[in-house]
PDB file of C-alpha atoms in Angstrom:
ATOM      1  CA  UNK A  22       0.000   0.000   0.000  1.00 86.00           C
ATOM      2  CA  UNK A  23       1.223   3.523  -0.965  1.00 93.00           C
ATOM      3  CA  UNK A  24      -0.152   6.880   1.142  1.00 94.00           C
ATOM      4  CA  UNK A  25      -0.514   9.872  -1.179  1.00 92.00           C
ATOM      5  CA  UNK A  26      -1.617  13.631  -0.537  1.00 91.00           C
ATOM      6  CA  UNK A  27      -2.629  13.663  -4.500  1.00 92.00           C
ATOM      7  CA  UNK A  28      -6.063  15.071  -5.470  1.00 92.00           C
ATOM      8  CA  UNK A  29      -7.274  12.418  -8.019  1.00 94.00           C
ATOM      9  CA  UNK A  30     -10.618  12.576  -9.321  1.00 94.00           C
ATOM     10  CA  UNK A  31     -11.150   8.650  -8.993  1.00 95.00           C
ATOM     11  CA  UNK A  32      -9.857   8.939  -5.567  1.00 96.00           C
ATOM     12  CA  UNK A  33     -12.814  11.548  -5.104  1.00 95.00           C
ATOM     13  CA  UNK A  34     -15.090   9.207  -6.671  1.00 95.00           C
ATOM     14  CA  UNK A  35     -14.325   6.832  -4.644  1.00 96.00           C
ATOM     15  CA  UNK A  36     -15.228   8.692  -1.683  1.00 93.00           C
ATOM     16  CA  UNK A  37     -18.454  10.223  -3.208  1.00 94.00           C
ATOM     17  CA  UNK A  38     -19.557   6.302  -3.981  1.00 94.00           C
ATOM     18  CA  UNK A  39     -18.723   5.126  -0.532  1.00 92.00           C
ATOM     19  CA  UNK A  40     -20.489   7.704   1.592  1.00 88.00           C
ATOM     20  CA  UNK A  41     -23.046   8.997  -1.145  1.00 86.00           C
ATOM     21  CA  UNK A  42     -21.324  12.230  -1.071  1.00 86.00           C
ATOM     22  CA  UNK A  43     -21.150  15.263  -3.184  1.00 90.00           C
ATOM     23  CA  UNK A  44     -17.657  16.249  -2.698  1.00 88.00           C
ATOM     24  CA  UNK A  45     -16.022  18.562  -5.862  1.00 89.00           C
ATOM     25  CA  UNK A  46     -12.579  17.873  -6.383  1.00 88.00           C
ATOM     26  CA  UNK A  47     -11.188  21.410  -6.281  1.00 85.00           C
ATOM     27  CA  UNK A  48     -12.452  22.193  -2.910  1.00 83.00           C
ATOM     28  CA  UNK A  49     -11.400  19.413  -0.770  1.00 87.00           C
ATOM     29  CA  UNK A  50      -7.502  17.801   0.620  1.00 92.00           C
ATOM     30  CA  UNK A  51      -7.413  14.346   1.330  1.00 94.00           C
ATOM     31  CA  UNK A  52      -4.826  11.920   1.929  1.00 96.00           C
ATOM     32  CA  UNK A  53      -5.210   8.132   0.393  1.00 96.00           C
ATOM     33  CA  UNK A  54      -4.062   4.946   0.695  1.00 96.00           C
ATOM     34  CA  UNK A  55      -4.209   2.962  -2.646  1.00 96.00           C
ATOM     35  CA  UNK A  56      -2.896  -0.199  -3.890  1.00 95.00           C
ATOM     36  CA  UNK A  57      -0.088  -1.255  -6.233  1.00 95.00           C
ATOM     37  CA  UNK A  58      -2.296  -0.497  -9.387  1.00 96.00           C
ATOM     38  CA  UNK A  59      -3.666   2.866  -7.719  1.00 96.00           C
ATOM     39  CA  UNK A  60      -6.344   1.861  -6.473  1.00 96.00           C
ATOM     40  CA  UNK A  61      -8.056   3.412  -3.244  1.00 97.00           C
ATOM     41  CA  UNK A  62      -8.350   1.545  -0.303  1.00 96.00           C
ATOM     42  CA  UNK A  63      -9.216   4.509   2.134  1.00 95.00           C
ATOM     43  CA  UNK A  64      -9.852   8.263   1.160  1.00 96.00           C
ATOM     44  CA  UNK A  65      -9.636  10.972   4.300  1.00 95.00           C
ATOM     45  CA  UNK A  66     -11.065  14.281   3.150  1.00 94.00           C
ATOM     46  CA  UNK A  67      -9.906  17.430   5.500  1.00 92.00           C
ATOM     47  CA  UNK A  68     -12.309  20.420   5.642  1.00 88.00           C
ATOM     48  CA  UNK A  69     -12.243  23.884   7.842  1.00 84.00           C
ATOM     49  CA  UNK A  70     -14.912  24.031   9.838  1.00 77.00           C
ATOM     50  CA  UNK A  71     -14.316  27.588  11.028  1.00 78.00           C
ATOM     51  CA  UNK A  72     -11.481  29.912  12.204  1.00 79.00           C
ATOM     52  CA  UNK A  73     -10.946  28.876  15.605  1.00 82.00           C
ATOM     53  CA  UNK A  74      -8.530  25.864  14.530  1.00 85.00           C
ATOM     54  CA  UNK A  75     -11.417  23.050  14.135  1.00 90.00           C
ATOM     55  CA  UNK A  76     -10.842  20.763  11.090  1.00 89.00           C
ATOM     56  CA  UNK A  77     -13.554  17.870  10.267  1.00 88.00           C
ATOM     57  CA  UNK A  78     -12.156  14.854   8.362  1.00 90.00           C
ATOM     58  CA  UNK A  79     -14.268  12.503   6.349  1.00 90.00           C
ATOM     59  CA  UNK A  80     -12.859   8.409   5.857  1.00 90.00           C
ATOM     60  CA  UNK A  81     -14.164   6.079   3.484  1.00 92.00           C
ATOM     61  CA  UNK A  82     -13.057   2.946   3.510  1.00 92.00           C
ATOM     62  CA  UNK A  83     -13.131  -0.220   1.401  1.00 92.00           C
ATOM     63  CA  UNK A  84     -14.574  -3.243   4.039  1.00 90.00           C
ATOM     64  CA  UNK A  85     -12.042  -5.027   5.749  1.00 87.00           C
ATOM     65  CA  UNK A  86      -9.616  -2.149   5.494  1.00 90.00           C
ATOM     66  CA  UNK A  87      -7.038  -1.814   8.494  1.00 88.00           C
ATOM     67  CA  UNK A  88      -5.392   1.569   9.437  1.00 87.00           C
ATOM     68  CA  UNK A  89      -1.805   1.331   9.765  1.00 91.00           C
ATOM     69  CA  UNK A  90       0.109   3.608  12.161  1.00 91.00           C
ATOM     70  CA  UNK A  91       1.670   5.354   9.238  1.00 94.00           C
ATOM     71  CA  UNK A  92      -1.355   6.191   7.911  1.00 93.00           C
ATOM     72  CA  UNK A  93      -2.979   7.786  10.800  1.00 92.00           C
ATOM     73  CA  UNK A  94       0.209   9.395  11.549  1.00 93.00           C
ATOM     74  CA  UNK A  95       0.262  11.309   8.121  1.00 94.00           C
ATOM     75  CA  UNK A  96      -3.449  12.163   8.607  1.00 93.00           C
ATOM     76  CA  UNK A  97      -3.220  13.735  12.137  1.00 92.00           C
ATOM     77  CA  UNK A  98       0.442  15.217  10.743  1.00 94.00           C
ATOM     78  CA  UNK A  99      -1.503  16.764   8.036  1.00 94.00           C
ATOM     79  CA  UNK A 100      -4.152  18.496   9.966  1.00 92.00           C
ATOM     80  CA  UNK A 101      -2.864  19.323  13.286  1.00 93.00           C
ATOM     81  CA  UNK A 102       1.302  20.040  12.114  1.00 94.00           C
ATOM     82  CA  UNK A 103       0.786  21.424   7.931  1.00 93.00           C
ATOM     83  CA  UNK A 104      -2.805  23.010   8.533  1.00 91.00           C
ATOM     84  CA  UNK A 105      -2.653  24.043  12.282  1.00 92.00           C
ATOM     85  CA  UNK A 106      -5.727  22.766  13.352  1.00 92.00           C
ATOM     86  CA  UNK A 107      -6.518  22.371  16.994  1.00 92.00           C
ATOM     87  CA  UNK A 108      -9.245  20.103  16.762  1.00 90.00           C
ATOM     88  CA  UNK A 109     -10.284  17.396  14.347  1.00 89.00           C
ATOM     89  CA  UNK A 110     -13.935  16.358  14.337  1.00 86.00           C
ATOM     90  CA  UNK A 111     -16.159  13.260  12.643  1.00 84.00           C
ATOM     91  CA  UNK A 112     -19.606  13.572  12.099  1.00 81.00           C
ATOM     92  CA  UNK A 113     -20.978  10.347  12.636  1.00 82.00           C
ATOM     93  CA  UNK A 114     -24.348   8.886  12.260  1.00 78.00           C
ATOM     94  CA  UNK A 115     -24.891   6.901  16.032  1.00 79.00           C
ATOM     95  CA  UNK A 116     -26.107   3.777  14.329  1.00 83.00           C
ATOM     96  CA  UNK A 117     -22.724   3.540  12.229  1.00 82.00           C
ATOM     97  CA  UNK A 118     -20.923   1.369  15.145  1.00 86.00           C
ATOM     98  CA  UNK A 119     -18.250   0.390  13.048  1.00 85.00           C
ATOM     99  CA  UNK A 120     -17.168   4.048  12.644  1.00 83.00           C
ATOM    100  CA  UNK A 121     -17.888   4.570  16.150  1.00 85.00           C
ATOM    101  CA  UNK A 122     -15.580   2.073  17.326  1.00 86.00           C
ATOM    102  CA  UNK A 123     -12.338   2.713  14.707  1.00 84.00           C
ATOM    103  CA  UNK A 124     -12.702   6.668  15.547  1.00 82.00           C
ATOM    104  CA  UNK A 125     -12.525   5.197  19.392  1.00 86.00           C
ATOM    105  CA  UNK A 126      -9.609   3.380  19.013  1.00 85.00           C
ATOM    106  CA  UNK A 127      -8.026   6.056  17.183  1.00 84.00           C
ATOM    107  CA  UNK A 128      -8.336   8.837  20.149  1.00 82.00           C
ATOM    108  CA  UNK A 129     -11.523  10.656  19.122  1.00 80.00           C
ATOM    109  CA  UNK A 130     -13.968  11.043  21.871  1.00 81.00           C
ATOM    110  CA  UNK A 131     -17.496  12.080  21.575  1.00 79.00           C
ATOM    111  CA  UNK A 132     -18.701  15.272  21.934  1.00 75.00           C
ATOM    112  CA  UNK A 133     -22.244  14.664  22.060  1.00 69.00           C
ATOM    113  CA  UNK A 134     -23.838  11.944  24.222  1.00 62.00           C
TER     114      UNK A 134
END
């Protein structure tokens, strides 16, 4: 697996496929993680949520996908080190336990209970 800050459209598309989003390609960062022929495995997308240092992230995954430590680390690099964010937040829909549980294990706590 390769990790690349490139802005690819089918990267994009993946993302848009995998969480039914609308995301256009020249107003979004992301980070990936893609195979040997290029193809993504995970998509993060970083977005400003306002201008008091609070960055939201968006991951879409293939099933079965594992986050490495490298990968996290050049996601949380990205956004709290390159962009200066002081916060990162995931909106998450409460009956999406899998999400719950990996942004859990990652460090994330929730702010609304």
């Amino acid at each position: 697996m390769q990790i690349t800050g490139q802005r690819k459209r089918k990267y994009l598309n993946f993302f848009n496929r995998t969480l039914n989003g609308t995301r256009k390609l020249d107003r979004v960062k992301m980070i990936s993680e893609v195979d040997e022929k290029d193809k993504p495995h995970c998509v993060v997308l970083f977005e400003w949520v306002n201008n008091f240092g609070n960055m939201q992230i968006s991951i879409a995954s293939r099933p079965g996908w594992v986050a490495s430590r490298r990968f996290l680390r050049e996601c949380f690099y990205y956004a709290f080190v390159t962009c200066g964010a002081v916060m990162c937040s995931a909106i998450i829909h409460e009956g999406n336990e899998q999400a719950l549980k990996f942004n859990r294990r990652i460090g994330m706590k929730s702010e609304f209970d």
